[in-house]
Short mmCIF file of C-alpha atoms in Angstrom, two decimals:
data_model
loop_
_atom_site.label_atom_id
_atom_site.label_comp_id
_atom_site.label_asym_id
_atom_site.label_seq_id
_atom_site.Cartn_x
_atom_site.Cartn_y
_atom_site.Cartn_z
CA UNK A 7 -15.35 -6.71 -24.12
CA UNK A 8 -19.20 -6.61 -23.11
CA UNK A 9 -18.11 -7.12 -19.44
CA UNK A 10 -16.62 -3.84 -19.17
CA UNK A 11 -19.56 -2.02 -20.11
CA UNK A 12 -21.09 -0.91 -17.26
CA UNK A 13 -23.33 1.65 -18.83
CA UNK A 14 -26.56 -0.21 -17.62
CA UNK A 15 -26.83 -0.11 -13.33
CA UNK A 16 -27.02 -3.76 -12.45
CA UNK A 17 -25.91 -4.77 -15.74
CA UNK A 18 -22.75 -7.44 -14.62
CA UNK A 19 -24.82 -8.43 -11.66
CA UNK A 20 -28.43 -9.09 -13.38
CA UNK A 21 -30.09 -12.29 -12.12
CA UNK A 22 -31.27 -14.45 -14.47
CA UNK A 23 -35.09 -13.92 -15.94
CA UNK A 24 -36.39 -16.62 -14.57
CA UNK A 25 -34.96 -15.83 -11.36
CA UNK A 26 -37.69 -14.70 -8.22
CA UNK A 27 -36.50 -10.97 -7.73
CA UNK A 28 -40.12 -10.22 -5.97
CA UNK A 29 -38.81 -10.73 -3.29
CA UNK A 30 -34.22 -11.04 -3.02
CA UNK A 31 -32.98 -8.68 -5.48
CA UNK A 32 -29.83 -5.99 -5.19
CA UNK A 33 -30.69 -2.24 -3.61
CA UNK A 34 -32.37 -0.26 -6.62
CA UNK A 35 -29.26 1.89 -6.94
CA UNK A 36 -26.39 -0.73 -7.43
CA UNK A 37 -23.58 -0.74 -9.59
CA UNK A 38 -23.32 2.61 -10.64
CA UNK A 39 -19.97 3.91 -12.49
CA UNK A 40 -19.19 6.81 -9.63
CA UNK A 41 -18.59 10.62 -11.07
CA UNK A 42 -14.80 10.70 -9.51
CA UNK A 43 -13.00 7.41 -8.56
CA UNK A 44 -11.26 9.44 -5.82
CA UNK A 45 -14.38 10.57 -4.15
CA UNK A 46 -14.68 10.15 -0.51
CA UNK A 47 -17.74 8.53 0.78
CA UNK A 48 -17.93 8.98 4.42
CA UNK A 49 -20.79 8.77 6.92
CA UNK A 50 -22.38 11.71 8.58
CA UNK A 51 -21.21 12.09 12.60
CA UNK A 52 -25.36 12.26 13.47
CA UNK A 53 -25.31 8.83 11.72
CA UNK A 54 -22.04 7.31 12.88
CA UNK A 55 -22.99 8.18 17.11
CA UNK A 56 -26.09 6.24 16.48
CA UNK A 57 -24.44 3.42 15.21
CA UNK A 58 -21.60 3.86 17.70
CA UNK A 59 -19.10 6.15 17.79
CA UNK A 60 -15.48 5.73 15.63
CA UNK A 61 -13.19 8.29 14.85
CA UNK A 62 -13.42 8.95 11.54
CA UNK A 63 -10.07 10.23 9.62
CA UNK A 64 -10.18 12.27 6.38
CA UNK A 65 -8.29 9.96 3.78
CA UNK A 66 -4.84 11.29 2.15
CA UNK A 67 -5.05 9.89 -1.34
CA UNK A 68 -1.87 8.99 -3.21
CA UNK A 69 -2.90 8.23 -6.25
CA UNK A 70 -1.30 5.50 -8.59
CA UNK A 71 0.86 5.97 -10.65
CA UNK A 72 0.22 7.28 -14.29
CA UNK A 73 -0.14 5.31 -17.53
CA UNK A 74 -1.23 5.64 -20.61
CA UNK A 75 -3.61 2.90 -21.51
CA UNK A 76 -4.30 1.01 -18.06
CA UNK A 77 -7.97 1.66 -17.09
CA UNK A 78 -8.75 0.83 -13.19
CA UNK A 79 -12.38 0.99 -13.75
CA UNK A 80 -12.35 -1.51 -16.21
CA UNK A 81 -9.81 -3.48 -14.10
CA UNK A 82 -12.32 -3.28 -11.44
CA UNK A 83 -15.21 -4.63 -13.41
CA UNK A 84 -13.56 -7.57 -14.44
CA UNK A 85 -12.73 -8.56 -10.87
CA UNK A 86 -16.61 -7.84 -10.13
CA UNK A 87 -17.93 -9.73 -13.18
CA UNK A 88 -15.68 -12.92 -12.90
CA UNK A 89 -16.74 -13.00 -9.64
CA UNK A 90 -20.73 -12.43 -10.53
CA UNK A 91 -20.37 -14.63 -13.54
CA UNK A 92 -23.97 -15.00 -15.67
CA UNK A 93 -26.49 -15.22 -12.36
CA UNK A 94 -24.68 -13.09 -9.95
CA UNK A 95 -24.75 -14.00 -6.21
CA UNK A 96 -26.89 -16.62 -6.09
CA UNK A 97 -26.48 -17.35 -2.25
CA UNK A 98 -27.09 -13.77 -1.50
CA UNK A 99 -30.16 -13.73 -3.59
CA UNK A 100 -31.29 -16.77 -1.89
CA UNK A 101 -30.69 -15.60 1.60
CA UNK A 102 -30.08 -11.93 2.33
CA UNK A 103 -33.56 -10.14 2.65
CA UNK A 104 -34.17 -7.69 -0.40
CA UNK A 105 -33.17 -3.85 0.70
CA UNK A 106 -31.72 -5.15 4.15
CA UNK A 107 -28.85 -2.53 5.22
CA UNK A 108 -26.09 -3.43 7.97
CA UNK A 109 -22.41 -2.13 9.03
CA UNK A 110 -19.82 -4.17 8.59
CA UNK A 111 -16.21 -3.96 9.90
CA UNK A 112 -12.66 -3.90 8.50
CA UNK A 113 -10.49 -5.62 10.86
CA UNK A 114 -6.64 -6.25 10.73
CA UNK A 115 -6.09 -10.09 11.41
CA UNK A 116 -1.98 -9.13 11.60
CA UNK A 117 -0.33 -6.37 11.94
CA UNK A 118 1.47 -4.66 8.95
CA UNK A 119 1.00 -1.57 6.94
CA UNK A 120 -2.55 -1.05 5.27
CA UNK A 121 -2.89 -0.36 1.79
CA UNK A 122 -6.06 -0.40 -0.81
CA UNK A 123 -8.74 1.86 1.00
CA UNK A 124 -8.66 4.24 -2.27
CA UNK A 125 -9.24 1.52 -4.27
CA UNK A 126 -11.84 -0.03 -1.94
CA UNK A 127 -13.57 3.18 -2.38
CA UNK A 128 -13.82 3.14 -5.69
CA UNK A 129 -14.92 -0.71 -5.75
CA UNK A 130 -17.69 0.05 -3.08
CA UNK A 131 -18.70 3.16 -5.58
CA UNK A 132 -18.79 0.72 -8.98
CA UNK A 133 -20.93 -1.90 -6.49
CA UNK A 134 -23.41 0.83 -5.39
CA UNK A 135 -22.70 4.37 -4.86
CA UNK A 136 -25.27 4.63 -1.90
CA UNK A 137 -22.72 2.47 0.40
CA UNK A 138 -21.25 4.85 3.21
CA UNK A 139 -17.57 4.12 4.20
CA UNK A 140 -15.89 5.61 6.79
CA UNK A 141 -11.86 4.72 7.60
CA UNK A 142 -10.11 5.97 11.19
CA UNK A 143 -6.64 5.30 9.29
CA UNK A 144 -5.07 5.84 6.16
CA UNK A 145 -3.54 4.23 3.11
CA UNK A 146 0.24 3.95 4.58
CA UNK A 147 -0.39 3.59 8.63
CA UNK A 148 0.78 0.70 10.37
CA UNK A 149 -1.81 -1.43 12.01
CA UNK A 150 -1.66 -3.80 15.01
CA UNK A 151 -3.86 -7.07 14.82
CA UNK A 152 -7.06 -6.96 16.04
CA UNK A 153 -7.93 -2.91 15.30
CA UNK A 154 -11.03 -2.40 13.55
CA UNK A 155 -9.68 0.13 10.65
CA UNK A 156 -12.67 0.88 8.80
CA UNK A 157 -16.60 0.33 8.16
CA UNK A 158 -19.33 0.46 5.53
CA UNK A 159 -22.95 0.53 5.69
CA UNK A 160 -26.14 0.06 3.87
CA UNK A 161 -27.52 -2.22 1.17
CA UNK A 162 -26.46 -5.70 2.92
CA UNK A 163 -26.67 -7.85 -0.59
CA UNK A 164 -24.21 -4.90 -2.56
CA UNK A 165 -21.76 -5.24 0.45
CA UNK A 166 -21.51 -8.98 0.35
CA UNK A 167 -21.21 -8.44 -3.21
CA UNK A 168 -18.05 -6.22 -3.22
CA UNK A 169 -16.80 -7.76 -0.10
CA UNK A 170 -14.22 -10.38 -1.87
CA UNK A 171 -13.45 -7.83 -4.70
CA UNK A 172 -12.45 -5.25 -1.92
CA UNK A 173 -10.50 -7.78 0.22
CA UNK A 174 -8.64 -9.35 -2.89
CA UNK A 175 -7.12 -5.99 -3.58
CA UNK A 176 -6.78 -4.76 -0.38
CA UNK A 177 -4.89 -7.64 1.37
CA UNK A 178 -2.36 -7.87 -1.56
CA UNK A 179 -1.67 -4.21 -1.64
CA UNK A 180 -1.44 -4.39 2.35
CA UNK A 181 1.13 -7.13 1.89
CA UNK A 182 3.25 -5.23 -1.11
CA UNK A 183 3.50 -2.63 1.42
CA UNK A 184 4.17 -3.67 4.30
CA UNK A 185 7.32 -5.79 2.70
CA UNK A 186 7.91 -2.64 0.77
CA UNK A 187 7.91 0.10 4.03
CA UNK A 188 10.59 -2.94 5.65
CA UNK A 189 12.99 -3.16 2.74
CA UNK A 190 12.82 0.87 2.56
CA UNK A 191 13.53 1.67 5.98
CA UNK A 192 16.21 -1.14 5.91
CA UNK A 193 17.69 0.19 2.31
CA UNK A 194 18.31 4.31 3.34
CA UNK A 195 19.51 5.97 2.54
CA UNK A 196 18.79 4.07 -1.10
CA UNK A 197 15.64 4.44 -2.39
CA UNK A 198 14.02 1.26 -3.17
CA UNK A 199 12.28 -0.02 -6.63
CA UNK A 200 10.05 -2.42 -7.43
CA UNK A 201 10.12 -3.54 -11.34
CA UNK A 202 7.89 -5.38 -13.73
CA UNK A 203 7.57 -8.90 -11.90
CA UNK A 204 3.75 -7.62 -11.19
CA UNK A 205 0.43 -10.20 -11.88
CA UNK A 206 -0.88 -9.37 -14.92
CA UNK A 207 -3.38 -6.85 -15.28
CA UNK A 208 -2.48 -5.60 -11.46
CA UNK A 209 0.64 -3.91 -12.54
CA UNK A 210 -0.34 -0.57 -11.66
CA UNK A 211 -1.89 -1.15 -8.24
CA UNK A 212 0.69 -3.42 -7.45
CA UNK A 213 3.03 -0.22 -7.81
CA UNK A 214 0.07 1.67 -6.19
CA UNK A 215 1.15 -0.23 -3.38
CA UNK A 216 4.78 -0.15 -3.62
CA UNK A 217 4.64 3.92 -3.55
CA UNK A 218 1.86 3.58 -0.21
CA UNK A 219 4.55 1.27 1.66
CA UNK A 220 7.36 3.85 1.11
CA UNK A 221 9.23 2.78 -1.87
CA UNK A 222 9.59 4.36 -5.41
CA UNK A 223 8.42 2.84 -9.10
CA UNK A 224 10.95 1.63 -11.34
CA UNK A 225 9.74 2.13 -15.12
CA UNK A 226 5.88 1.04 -15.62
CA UNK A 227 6.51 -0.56 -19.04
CA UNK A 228 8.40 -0.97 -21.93
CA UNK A 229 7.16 2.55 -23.60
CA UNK A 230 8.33 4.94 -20.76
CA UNK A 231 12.41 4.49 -20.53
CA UNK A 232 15.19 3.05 -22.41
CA UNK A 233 16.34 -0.16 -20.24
CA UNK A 234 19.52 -1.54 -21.98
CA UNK A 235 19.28 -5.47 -20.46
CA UNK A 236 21.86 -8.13 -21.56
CA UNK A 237 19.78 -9.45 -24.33
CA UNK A 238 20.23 -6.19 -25.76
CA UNK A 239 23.55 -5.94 -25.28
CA UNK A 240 24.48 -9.54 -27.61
CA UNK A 241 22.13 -8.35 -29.79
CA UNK A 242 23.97 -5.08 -30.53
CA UNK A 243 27.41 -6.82 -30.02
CA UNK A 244 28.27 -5.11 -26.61
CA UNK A 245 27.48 -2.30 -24.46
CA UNK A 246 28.97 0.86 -26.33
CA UNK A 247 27.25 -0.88 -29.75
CA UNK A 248 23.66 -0.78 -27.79
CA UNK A 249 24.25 2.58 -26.21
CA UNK A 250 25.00 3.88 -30.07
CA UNK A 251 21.71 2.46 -30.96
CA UNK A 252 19.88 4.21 -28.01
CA UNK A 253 21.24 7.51 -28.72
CA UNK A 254 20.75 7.34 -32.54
CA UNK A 255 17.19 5.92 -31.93
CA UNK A 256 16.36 8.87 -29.44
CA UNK A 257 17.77 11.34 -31.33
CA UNK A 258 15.99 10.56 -34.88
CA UNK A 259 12.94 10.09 -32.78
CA UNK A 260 13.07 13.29 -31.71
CA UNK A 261 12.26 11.42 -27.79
CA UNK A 262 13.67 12.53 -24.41
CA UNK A 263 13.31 9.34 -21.78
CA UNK A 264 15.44 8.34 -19.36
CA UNK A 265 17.69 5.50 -20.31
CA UNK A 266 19.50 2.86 -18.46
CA UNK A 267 21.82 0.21 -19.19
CA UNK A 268 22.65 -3.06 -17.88
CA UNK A 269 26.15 -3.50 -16.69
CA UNK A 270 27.38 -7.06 -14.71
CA UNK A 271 31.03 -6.63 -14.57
CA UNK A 272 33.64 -3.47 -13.51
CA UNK A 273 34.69 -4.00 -17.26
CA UNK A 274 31.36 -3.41 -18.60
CA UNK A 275 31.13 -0.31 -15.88
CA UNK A 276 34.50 0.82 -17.33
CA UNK A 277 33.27 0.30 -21.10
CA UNK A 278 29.81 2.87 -20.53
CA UNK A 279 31.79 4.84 -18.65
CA UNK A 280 34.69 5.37 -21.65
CA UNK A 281 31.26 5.48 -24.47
CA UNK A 282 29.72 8.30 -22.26
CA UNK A 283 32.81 10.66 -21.75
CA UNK A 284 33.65 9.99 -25.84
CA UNK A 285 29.82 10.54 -26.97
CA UNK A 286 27.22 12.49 -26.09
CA UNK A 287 24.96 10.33 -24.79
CA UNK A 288 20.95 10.20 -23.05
CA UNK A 289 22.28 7.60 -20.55
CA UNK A 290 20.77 8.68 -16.79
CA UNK A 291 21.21 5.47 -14.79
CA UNK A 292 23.92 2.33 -14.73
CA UNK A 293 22.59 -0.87 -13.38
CA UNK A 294 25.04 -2.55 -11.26
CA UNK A 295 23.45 -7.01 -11.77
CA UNK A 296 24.18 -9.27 -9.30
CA UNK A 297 27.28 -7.48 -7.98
CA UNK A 298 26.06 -8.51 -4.76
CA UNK A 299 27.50 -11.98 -4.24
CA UNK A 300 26.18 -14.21 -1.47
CA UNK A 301 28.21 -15.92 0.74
CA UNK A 302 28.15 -19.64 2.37
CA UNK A 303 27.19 -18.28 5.84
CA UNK A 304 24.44 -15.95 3.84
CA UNK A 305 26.03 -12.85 4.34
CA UNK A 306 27.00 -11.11 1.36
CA UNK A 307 30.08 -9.49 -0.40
CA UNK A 308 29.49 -6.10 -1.76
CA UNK A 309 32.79 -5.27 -2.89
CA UNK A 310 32.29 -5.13 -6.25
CA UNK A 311 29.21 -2.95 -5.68
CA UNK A 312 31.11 -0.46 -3.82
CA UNK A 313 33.47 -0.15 -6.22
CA UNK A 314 31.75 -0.09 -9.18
CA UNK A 315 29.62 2.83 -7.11
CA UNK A 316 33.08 4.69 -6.62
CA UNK A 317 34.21 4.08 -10.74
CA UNK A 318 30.67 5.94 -11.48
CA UNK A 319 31.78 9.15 -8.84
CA UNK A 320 27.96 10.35 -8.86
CA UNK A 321 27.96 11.00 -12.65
CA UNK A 322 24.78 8.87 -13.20
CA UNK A 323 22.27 7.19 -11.22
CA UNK A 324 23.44 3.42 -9.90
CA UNK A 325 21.00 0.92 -9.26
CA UNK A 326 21.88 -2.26 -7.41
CA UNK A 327 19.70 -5.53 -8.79
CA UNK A 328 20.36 -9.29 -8.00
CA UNK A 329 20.57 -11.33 -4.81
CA UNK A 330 18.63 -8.55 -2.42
CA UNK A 331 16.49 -9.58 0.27
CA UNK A 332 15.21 -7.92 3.40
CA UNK A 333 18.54 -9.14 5.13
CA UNK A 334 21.33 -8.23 2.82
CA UNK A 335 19.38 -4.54 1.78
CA UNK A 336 20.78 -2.41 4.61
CA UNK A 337 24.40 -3.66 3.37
CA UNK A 338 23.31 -2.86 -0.28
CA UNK A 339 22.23 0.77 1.00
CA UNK A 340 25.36 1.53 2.70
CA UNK A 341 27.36 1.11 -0.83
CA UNK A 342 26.10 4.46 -1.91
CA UNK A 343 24.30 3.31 -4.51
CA UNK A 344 20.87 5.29 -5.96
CA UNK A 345 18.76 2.67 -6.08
CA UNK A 346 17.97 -0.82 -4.62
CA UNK A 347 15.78 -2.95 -7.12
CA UNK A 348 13.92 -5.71 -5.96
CA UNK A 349 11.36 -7.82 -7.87
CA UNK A 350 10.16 -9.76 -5.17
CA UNK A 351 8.30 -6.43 -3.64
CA UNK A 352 5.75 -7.75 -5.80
CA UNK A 353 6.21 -11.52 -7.45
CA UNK A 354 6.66 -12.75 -4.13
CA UNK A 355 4.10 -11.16 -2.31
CA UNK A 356 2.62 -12.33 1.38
CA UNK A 357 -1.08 -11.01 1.51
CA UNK A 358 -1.88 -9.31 4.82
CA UNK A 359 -4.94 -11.20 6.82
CA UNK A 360 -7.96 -8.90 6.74
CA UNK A 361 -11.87 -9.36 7.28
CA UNK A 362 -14.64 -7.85 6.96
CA UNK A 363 -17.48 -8.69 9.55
CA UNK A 364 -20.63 -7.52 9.49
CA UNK A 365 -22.46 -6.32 12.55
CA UNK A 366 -24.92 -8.93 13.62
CA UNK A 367 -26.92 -7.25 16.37
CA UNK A 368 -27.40 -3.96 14.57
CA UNK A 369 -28.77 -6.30 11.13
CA UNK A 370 -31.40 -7.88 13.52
CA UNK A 371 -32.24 -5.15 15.50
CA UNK A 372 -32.82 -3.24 11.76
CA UNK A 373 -34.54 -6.50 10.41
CA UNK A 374 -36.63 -6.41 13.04
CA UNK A 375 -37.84 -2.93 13.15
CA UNK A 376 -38.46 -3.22 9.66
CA UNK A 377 -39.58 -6.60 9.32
CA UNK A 378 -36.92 -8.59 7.25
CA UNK A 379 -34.99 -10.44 9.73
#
């Protein structure tokens, strides 16, 4: 796609040729493709105490998770070029004085846990790679409402420019993880999983921000474990008939991935459990669906869970799915079971409230020394 092509600086945000760029154009060096997407951009201390002082923090990166085809750059550049369409930012152009540079401000509007500001970087990088960011907190850390988390300065028409981009990803990654660092505290000693209820095309930094809040990553597709659902199983005429398949299928494949099967009653449990001691067998992880059976008063009954946990006696990985929320987790975790999965970490997400402001007084007092305000 010619979108994604970002080859030519200024190429997805080019006004229009018969635009008037003499005198409201972008900063000579936008929209550069940056070297590293992890590099950290911070401002220099002589620079921050004369625009007042903030305690800058070095940023611990976790980086996403891995995958074979998924390209964040690109994923980037759509988000920038559906936003800059064919003209680019027209209002911008019309009112933001060419070469102006001002700070602007992230600032929490909630509290909850923040997530995005290695992916901001990188946006702020594709926009223009001269833009200075500087964070005093870090992907992970729990903010109160009101703090001012973060800043950026220089070319005022490329930070208007990436400003919706940046807070697009950024609030729905802060939301994914703040939901996610709840049901993970709530769930241990469990580990919780997210799985593939993602938006499309945001799979990957939706489980970016799964892994920042505290939780773990279920499979990322289709290509990187076995996952024996019931579909599967009347297809192949039953659980030991699928788990034939899977270990025939691995085995002529010459493939080692983990492999899980779908089980939704203590006879199904029972039925793996005979196929696995009578074969030998890839099988790592048993789900345990919808063992978890709500109740009128909205409690829940777990007793099947448990048990089903007990029948398994540690010899492969459990994983609890169905009917888990942030108020029946804790009762999940205390089952024993491995793992908690939960696809409303991400199809259900609640965006965390953040802003970016820019400085006012220090964009006139620099328009007026230079004479563009």
């Amino acid at each position: 796609m010619a979108i994604l092509r970002l080859s030519t600086p200024g190429a997805l945000f080019r006004p229009p040729a018969d635009a008037n760029t003499s005198t409201f154009q972008p900063c000579a060096s936008s929209f550069l493709i940056p070297s590293s997407p992890f590099r950290k951009r911070s401002l220099s201390m002589s620079a921050v105490e004369a625009r007042g002082s903030m305690m800058p923090v070095e940023p611990i990166v976790l980086k996403p998770p891995s995958h074979p085809t998924y390209d964040l750059k690109a994923v980037i550049a759509l988000a920038l070029a559906e936003d800059a369409g064919d003209r680019g930012d027209v209002t911008s152009l019309a009112t933001v004085p060419s070469n102006m540079e001002v700070e602007a401000h992230f600032i929490a509007k909630e509290d909850g846990v923040i997530a995005g500001i290695a992916l901001a970087e990188m946006i702020f990088d594709q926009v223009d790679p001269s833009l200075k960011v500087e964070w005093s907190t870090r992907d992970g850390n729990y903010i109160h409402k009101g703090t001012k988390f973060g800043k950026v300065y220089g070319c005022a028409h490329n930070i208007v420019v990436a400003e919706r981009v940046v807070l697009n990803f950024m609030q729905r990654m802060s939301g994914i993880a703040t939901f996610s660092k709840a049901m993970a505290d709530a769930a241990y000693p469990a580990c919780v999983l997210e799985t593939r209820k993602t938006a499309p095309c945001l799979r990957l930094v939706d489980k970016w921000a799964v892994l920042i809040g505290g939780g773990k990553n279920h499979r990322m597709g289709l290509f990187d474990m076995v996952m024996i659902k019931d579909n599967h199983i009347s297809i192949a005429g039953g659980v030991a008939n699928a788990l034939k398949g899977v270990d025939a299928f691995l085995e002529q494949k010459s493939l080692k991935l983990p492999v899980e099967v779908e089980t939704r009653t203590l006879q199904e449990v029972e039925e793996v459990l005979d196929y696995a001691s009578q074969n030998r067998t890839s099988l790592t992880r048993i789900m345990l669906d919808n063992m978890v059976i709500p109740l009128p008063d909205g409690d829940v009954d777990v007793t099947m869970l448990k048990e089903a946990v007990e029948m398994i006696d540690r010899r492969y990985e459990t994983e609890a799915s169905g009917n888990v929320s942030l108020e029946t987790v804790k009762k999940v975790g205390e089952t024993g079971v491995t793992y908690i999965s939960s696809g409303a970490l991400t199809h259900s997400v609640k965006a965390l409230d953040i802003s970016l402001k820019i400085d006012t007084d220090l964009a006139l007092r620099v328009g007026r020394r230079t004479n563009r305000a």
